[in-house]
């Protein structure tokens, strides 16, 4: 039951990365620009993307999932808890205990920087996730393209209003939905892998290294875009207090990682067989009659994705208060069984205001993707 709940809260963020991660990384690799008015992704490529670029990008994404998420977060960092809590400030508390307060000043500064970047992640994630899902509407009815920002804003306001009901109630509803989402990701990937079985070459890390050696000019931009595929890993650690390490590990190994990998392979095979699919490879995985249901499902999944960083922000805020980095705030406990499940009204309102500002300022997921990459990459570096 906890693993199912973890699917709904912890893995929502990384589970919606296939909506935009491969597209943005391939565009960064080719030096093309994406982003357009009202959320339309306008992609202008002079020629089809070279085969070795697609295979190289797939290899980079796969090995980022293995090294950053599986080895760093799921295997290593989940063992570093402080009374069951995780997150950047948990590492600060553990490091200060080991080094002593006098030598822990640098550690405290790093913790504050990491926490600030995580708050950045907590406001960009809901904005980019919901925008990227709602943008799929233009594939069904282009007339609604001008209303993408308003629809996304309405969804986000509703999401923040239900936070007061508590993580447990949200997880009970979101968990089964995300299970269907991950099975759908895997199914869509398997459906298209046969388009070009050569995508399995990406299992060899040589292709990722080969790409960097041959394309030094765009390697930094590509690295920032590859980070989009592992967004949510830092939320995975921050949300440990809500579910515990066992359920989080089990959900990743047995369902989340295989589903993500298969979906990225399917997108890569589709682009290799049909270069025009680069403008929105995720939605073009779906058969024609399935696009509208997929847009609806993706929108629900991105609402859930936002939940991971929102609950992570609540946990981070409580730890910051305990370390004396923030003033005291009202903290409401929303579960009789789990002390880690909390709701902080003022943080919730502040997050909502900033998220809406981002949506109305950037107006498309592609415009937001670069800020997102910096935020996530910075938090992971710290």
Coordinates of C-alpha atoms in Angstrom, one line a residue:
X1 CA 0.0 0.0 0.0
X2 CA 2.8 2.4 0.8
X3 CA 4.6 1.6 -2.5
X4 CA 1.4 2.4 -4.3
X5 CA 1.1 5.7 -2.4
X6 CA 4.7 6.4 -3.2
X7 CA 3.9 6.1 -6.9
X8 CA 1.3 8.8 -6.5
X9 CA 3.4 11.3 -4.5
X10 CA 7.1 10.5 -4.9
X11 CA 7.3 9.5 -8.5
X12 CA 4.8 11.8 -10.2
X13 CA 7.5 14.3 -11.1
X14 CA 10.0 12.0 -12.7
X15 CA 7.1 10.0 -14.3
X16 CA 6.1 13.0 -16.4
X17 CA 9.6 13.8 -17.7
X18 CA 9.0 11.8 -20.9
X19 CA 6.5 14.5 -22.0
X20 CA 9.3 16.9 -22.8
X21 CA 12.8 15.5 -21.8
X22 CA 13.7 13.7 -25.0
X23 CA 12.4 16.4 -27.3
X24 CA 14.3 19.2 -25.5
X25 CA 17.5 17.2 -25.3
X26 CA 17.4 16.3 -29.0
X27 CA 16.7 20.0 -29.9
X28 CA 19.6 21.1 -27.7
X29 CA 21.9 18.5 -29.4
X30 CA 21.0 19.8 -32.8
X31 CA 21.1 23.5 -31.8
X32 CA 17.5 24.0 -32.8
X33 CA 15.2 26.3 -30.8
X34 CA 11.8 25.3 -29.5
X35 CA 9.1 27.3 -28.0
X36 CA 6.3 29.4 -29.4
X37 CA 3.3 31.6 -28.8
X38 CA 0.8 30.3 -26.3
X39 CA 2.6 27.0 -25.7
X40 CA 3.0 25.8 -29.2
X41 CA 6.3 24.1 -29.7
X42 CA 7.6 25.4 -33.0
X43 CA 10.5 23.3 -34.1
X44 CA 12.4 24.1 -37.2
X45 CA 15.0 21.5 -38.2
X46 CA 16.8 21.9 -41.6
X47 CA 17.4 18.2 -41.9
X48 CA 16.5 14.9 -40.1
X49 CA 18.4 14.4 -36.8
X50 CA 21.5 12.2 -37.4
X51 CA 21.1 8.7 -36.1
X52 CA 24.1 8.8 -33.8
X53 CA 22.7 11.9 -32.1
X54 CA 19.4 10.1 -31.2
X55 CA 21.2 7.0 -30.0
X56 CA 23.7 9.2 -28.0
X57 CA 20.9 11.2 -26.4
X58 CA 19.0 8.0 -25.5
X59 CA 22.2 6.6 -24.0
X60 CA 22.8 9.7 -21.9
X61 CA 19.2 9.6 -20.6
X62 CA 19.4 5.9 -19.7
X63 CA 22.7 6.1 -17.9
X64 CA 21.5 9.3 -16.1
X65 CA 18.5 7.3 -14.8
X66 CA 20.9 4.5 -13.7
X67 CA 23.7 6.6 -12.1
X68 CA 21.9 9.6 -10.8
X69 CA 18.5 8.2 -9.7
X70 CA 19.2 4.5 -9.1
X71 CA 22.7 4.5 -7.6
X72 CA 22.9 8.0 -6.1
X73 CA 19.4 8.5 -4.7
X74 CA 17.6 5.1 -4.5
X75 CA 20.7 3.0 -3.3
X76 CA 22.9 5.5 -1.5
X77 CA 21.0 8.6 -0.3
X78 CA 17.9 6.7 1.0
X79 CA 20.2 5.2 3.7
X80 CA 21.1 8.7 4.9
X81 CA 18.0 9.6 6.9
X82 CA 17.6 11.7 10.1
X83 CA 14.9 10.1 12.2
X84 CA 13.2 8.9 9.1
X85 CA 13.4 12.3 7.3
X86 CA 15.3 13.0 4.0
X87 CA 16.3 15.9 1.9
X88 CA 19.1 18.5 1.6
X89 CA 18.8 19.8 5.2
X90 CA 18.8 16.3 6.5
X91 CA 22.3 15.9 5.0
X92 CA 23.2 19.2 6.7
X93 CA 22.1 17.9 10.1
X94 CA 24.0 14.6 9.6
X95 CA 27.2 16.4 8.4
X96 CA 27.1 18.9 11.2
X97 CA 26.8 16.0 13.7
X98 CA 29.9 14.4 12.2
X99 CA 32.0 17.6 11.8
X100 CA 30.9 19.6 14.8
X101 CA 29.2 23.0 14.8
X102 CA 32.5 24.9 14.4
X103 CA 33.5 23.2 11.2
X104 CA 29.9 22.9 9.9
X105 CA 29.5 26.5 8.6
X106 CA 30.4 25.6 5.0
X107 CA 28.0 22.6 5.2
X108 CA 25.2 24.9 6.5
X109 CA 25.8 27.4 3.6
X110 CA 25.7 24.5 1.0
X111 CA 22.5 23.3 2.7
X112 CA 20.9 26.7 2.4
X113 CA 21.9 26.9 -1.3
X114 CA 20.5 23.4 -2.0
X115 CA 17.3 24.2 -0.1
X116 CA 16.9 27.5 -2.2
X117 CA 17.4 25.5 -5.4
X118 CA 14.8 22.9 -4.3
X119 CA 12.3 25.7 -3.6
X120 CA 13.0 26.8 -7.2
X121 CA 12.3 23.2 -8.3
X122 CA 9.1 23.2 -6.3
X123 CA 7.6 26.2 -8.2
X124 CA 9.0 25.3 -11.7
X125 CA 7.8 21.7 -11.6
X126 CA 4.1 22.4 -11.3
X127 CA 4.3 25.1 -14.0
X128 CA 6.3 23.1 -16.6
X129 CA 4.5 19.8 -15.9
X130 CA 1.0 21.1 -16.2
X131 CA 1.8 23.4 -19.2
X132 CA 3.5 20.5 -21.1
X133 CA 0.4 18.3 -20.6
X134 CA -2.1 20.9 -21.5
X135 CA -0.1 21.8 -24.7
X136 CA -1.2 18.4 -26.0
X137 CA -4.6 20.0 -26.6
X138 CA -3.4 21.7 -29.8
X139 CA -2.9 18.3 -31.4
X140 CA -6.6 17.5 -30.8
X141 CA -8.2 21.0 -31.3
X142 CA -5.8 23.8 -32.4
X143 CA -8.5 26.3 -31.6
X144 CA -7.9 25.8 -27.8
X145 CA -4.2 26.7 -28.2
X146 CA -4.8 30.3 -27.1
X147 CA -6.4 29.1 -23.8
X148 CA -3.5 26.8 -22.7
X149 CA -2.2 29.2 -20.1
X150 CA -5.7 29.8 -18.6
X151 CA -6.5 26.1 -18.4
X152 CA -3.2 25.4 -16.8
X153 CA -3.8 28.1 -14.2
X154 CA -7.2 26.7 -13.3
X155 CA -5.7 23.3 -12.8
X156 CA -2.9 24.6 -10.6
X157 CA -5.2 26.6 -8.4
X158 CA -7.3 23.5 -7.8
X159 CA -4.2 21.4 -7.0
X160 CA -3.0 23.8 -4.3
X161 CA -6.5 24.1 -2.8
X162 CA -6.6 20.4 -2.0
X163 CA -3.2 20.3 -0.2
X164 CA -4.9 21.0 3.2
X165 CA -6.6 17.5 3.0
X166 CA -3.2 15.9 3.6
X167 CA -0.7 13.6 1.8
X168 CA -2.4 10.4 2.8
X169 CA -5.8 11.2 1.2
X170 CA -4.1 12.6 -1.9
X171 CA -1.8 9.5 -2.2
X172 CA -4.8 7.1 -1.9
X173 CA -6.3 8.7 -5.0
X174 CA -3.1 9.4 -6.9
X175 CA -1.4 6.1 -6.4
X176 CA -3.6 3.9 -8.6
X177 CA -3.8 6.6 -11.3
X178 CA 0.0 6.8 -11.5
X179 CA 0.2 3.0 -11.7
X180 CA -2.0 3.1 -14.8
X181 CA 0.2 6.0 -16.1
X182 CA 3.4 4.1 -15.8
X183 CA 1.9 1.0 -17.5
X184 CA 0.7 3.3 -20.3
X185 CA 4.2 4.7 -20.7
X186 CA 5.6 1.2 -21.0
X187 CA 2.9 0.1 -23.4
X188 CA 3.4 3.1 -25.7
X189 CA 7.1 2.6 -25.7
X190 CA 6.8 -1.1 -26.5
X191 CA 4.3 -0.3 -29.3
X192 CA 6.9 1.8 -31.1
X193 CA 10.3 0.1 -30.3
X194 CA 9.8 -2.1 -33.3
X195 CA 9.9 1.0 -35.5
X196 CA 13.7 0.9 -35.2
X197 CA 15.2 -1.8 -33.0
X198 CA 18.6 0.0 -33.3
X199 CA 17.6 2.1 -30.3
X200 CA 18.8 -0.8 -28.1
X201 CA 22.3 0.2 -29.0
X202 CA 21.9 3.1 -26.5
X203 CA 22.4 0.5 -23.7
X204 CA 26.1 0.9 -24.5
X205 CA 27.5 4.0 -22.7
X206 CA 30.0 4.4 -25.5
X207 CA 27.3 6.2 -27.6
X208 CA 26.8 8.8 -24.9
X209 CA 30.6 9.4 -24.6
X210 CA 30.9 9.4 -28.4
X211 CA 28.3 12.2 -28.6
X212 CA 30.1 14.4 -26.1
X213 CA 33.5 13.9 -27.8
X214 CA 32.1 14.7 -31.3
X215 CA 29.8 17.6 -30.2
X216 CA 31.7 19.7 -27.5
X217 CA 30.0 22.9 -28.6
X218 CA 26.5 21.8 -27.4
X219 CA 27.5 19.3 -24.7
X220 CA 26.7 21.7 -21.8
X221 CA 23.3 22.6 -23.2
X222 CA 22.6 18.9 -23.7
X223 CA 23.7 18.1 -20.2
X224 CA 21.2 20.7 -18.9
X225 CA 18.4 19.1 -21.0
X226 CA 19.3 15.5 -19.9
X227 CA 18.7 16.7 -16.3
X228 CA 15.0 17.1 -17.3
X229 CA 14.9 13.3 -17.5
X230 CA 15.9 12.9 -13.8
X231 CA 13.8 15.7 -12.3
X232 CA 12.1 14.5 -9.3
X233 CA 15.0 12.4 -7.9
X234 CA 15.7 15.1 -5.3
X235 CA 12.0 15.1 -4.4
X236 CA 12.2 11.3 -4.0
X237 CA 14.8 11.9 -1.2
X238 CA 12.9 14.8 0.3
X239 CA 9.7 12.8 0.6
X240 CA 11.3 9.9 2.4
X241 CA 9.6 10.9 5.7
X242 CA 6.2 10.4 4.1
X243 CA 6.6 6.7 3.0
X244 CA 9.9 5.2 4.1
X245 CA 12.8 3.9 2.1
X246 CA 11.5 0.3 1.4
X247 CA 8.3 1.3 -0.6
X248 CA 10.2 4.0 -2.5
X249 CA 12.9 1.6 -3.6
X250 CA 10.5 -1.1 -4.5
X251 CA 8.3 1.1 -6.7
X252 CA 11.4 2.4 -8.6
X253 CA 13.0 -0.9 -9.3
X254 CA 9.9 -2.9 -10.3
X255 CA 7.8 -0.4 -12.1
X256 CA 9.0 3.2 -12.6
X257 CA 12.5 2.7 -14.0
X258 CA 11.4 0.0 -16.6
X259 CA 8.4 2.1 -17.7
X260 CA 10.5 5.2 -18.2
X261 CA 13.2 3.4 -20.1
X262 CA 10.8 1.7 -22.5
X263 CA 9.0 4.9 -23.2
X264 CA 12.2 6.8 -24.1
X265 CA 13.3 3.9 -26.4
X266 CA 9.9 4.1 -28.1
X267 CA 10.2 7.8 -28.6
X268 CA 13.7 7.4 -30.0
X269 CA 12.6 4.7 -32.4
X270 CA 9.6 6.8 -33.6
X271 CA 11.9 9.8 -34.3
X272 CA 14.3 7.6 -36.2
X273 CA 11.5 6.2 -38.4
X274 CA 9.6 9.5 -38.7
X275 CA 11.9 12.6 -38.3
X276 CA 8.8 14.9 -38.3
X277 CA 7.7 13.5 -34.9
X278 CA 10.4 15.6 -33.2
X279 CA 7.9 18.4 -32.6
X280 CA 6.1 16.3 -30.0
X281 CA 7.4 12.7 -29.9
X282 CA 5.5 11.8 -26.7
X283 CA 2.0 12.4 -28.0
X284 CA 2.8 11.0 -31.4
X285 CA 3.5 7.7 -29.8
X286 CA -0.3 7.4 -29.4
X287 CA -2.6 6.0 -32.1
X288 CA -4.8 8.7 -33.6
X289 CA -7.9 7.8 -31.6
X290 CA -6.0 7.6 -28.3
X291 CA -4.5 11.2 -28.4
X292 CA -7.3 12.9 -26.5
X293 CA -7.5 10.3 -23.7
X294 CA -3.7 10.5 -23.4
X295 CA -3.8 14.3 -23.1
X296 CA -6.4 13.9 -20.3
X297 CA -4.3 11.2 -18.6
X298 CA -1.1 13.3 -19.0
X299 CA -2.8 16.3 -17.4
X300 CA -3.8 14.2 -14.4
X301 CA -0.3 12.8 -14.2
X302 CA 1.3 16.2 -14.2
X303 CA -1.0 17.4 -11.5
X304 CA 0.2 14.4 -9.5
X305 CA 3.8 15.3 -10.5
X306 CA 3.5 18.6 -8.8
X307 CA 2.5 16.8 -5.6
X308 CA 6.0 15.4 -5.2
X309 CA 7.7 18.7 -4.9
X310 CA 4.9 20.4 -2.9
X311 CA 5.1 17.8 -0.2
X312 CA 8.9 17.9 -0.4
X313 CA 8.7 21.7 0.1
X314 CA 6.6 21.2 3.3
X315 CA 9.2 18.7 4.7
X316 CA 12.1 21.0 3.8
X317 CA 10.4 23.9 5.5
X318 CA 9.9 22.0 8.7
X319 CA 13.6 21.0 8.7
X320 CA 14.6 24.6 8.0
X321 CA 12.5 25.8 11.0
X322 CA 14.2 23.1 13.2
X323 CA 17.6 24.3 12.1
X324 CA 16.7 27.9 12.8
X325 CA 17.0 28.9 9.1
X326 CA 13.3 30.0 8.9
X327 CA 11.0 31.7 11.4
X328 CA 8.3 29.5 13.1
X329 CA 5.3 28.8 10.9
X330 CA 2.0 27.0 11.5
X331 CA 2.5 23.3 10.7
X332 CA -0.6 21.0 10.6
X333 CA -0.2 17.2 10.9
X334 CA -2.5 15.5 8.5
X335 CA -2.0 11.9 9.5
X336 CA -2.5 10.1 12.9
X337 CA 0.0 7.4 12.0
X338 CA 2.8 9.2 10.1
X339 CA 4.5 12.2 11.7
X340 CA 6.1 13.2 8.3
X341 CA 2.8 13.9 6.6
X342 CA 2.3 17.7 7.2
X343 CA 0.7 20.8 5.6
X344 CA 2.0 24.3 6.0
X345 CA -0.6 26.9 4.9
X346 CA 1.7 29.9 4.3
X347 CA 4.2 27.9 2.2
X348 CA 1.3 26.5 0.1
X349 CA 0.0 30.1 -0.7
X350 CA 3.5 31.4 -1.5
X351 CA 4.2 28.4 -3.8
X352 CA 0.9 29.0 -5.6
X353 CA 1.5 32.7 -6.2
X354 CA 5.0 32.1 -7.7
X355 CA 3.8 29.2 -9.8
X356 CA 1.1 31.3 -11.4
X357 CA 3.6 34.1 -12.0
X358 CA 5.9 31.6 -13.9
X359 CA 3.0 30.2 -16.0
X360 CA 1.9 33.7 -17.1
X361 CA 5.5 35.0 -17.7
X362 CA 6.9 32.0 -19.7
X363 CA 3.7 30.7 -21.2
X364 CA 5.1 27.5 -22.6
X365 CA 7.0 24.4 -21.3
X366 CA 9.9 24.9 -23.7
X367 CA 10.5 28.4 -22.5
X368 CA 10.6 27.1 -18.9
X369 CA 12.8 24.1 -19.6
X370 CA 16.1 25.9 -19.4
X371 CA 15.4 27.5 -16.0
X372 CA 14.2 24.0 -14.9
X373 CA 17.4 22.3 -15.9
X374 CA 19.5 24.9 -14.0
X375 CA 17.4 24.5 -10.9
X376 CA 17.5 20.7 -10.9
X377 CA 21.2 20.4 -11.9
X378 CA 22.1 22.9 -9.1
X379 CA 20.2 21.1 -6.4
X380 CA 21.7 17.7 -7.5
X381 CA 25.3 19.2 -7.5
X382 CA 24.9 20.5 -4.0

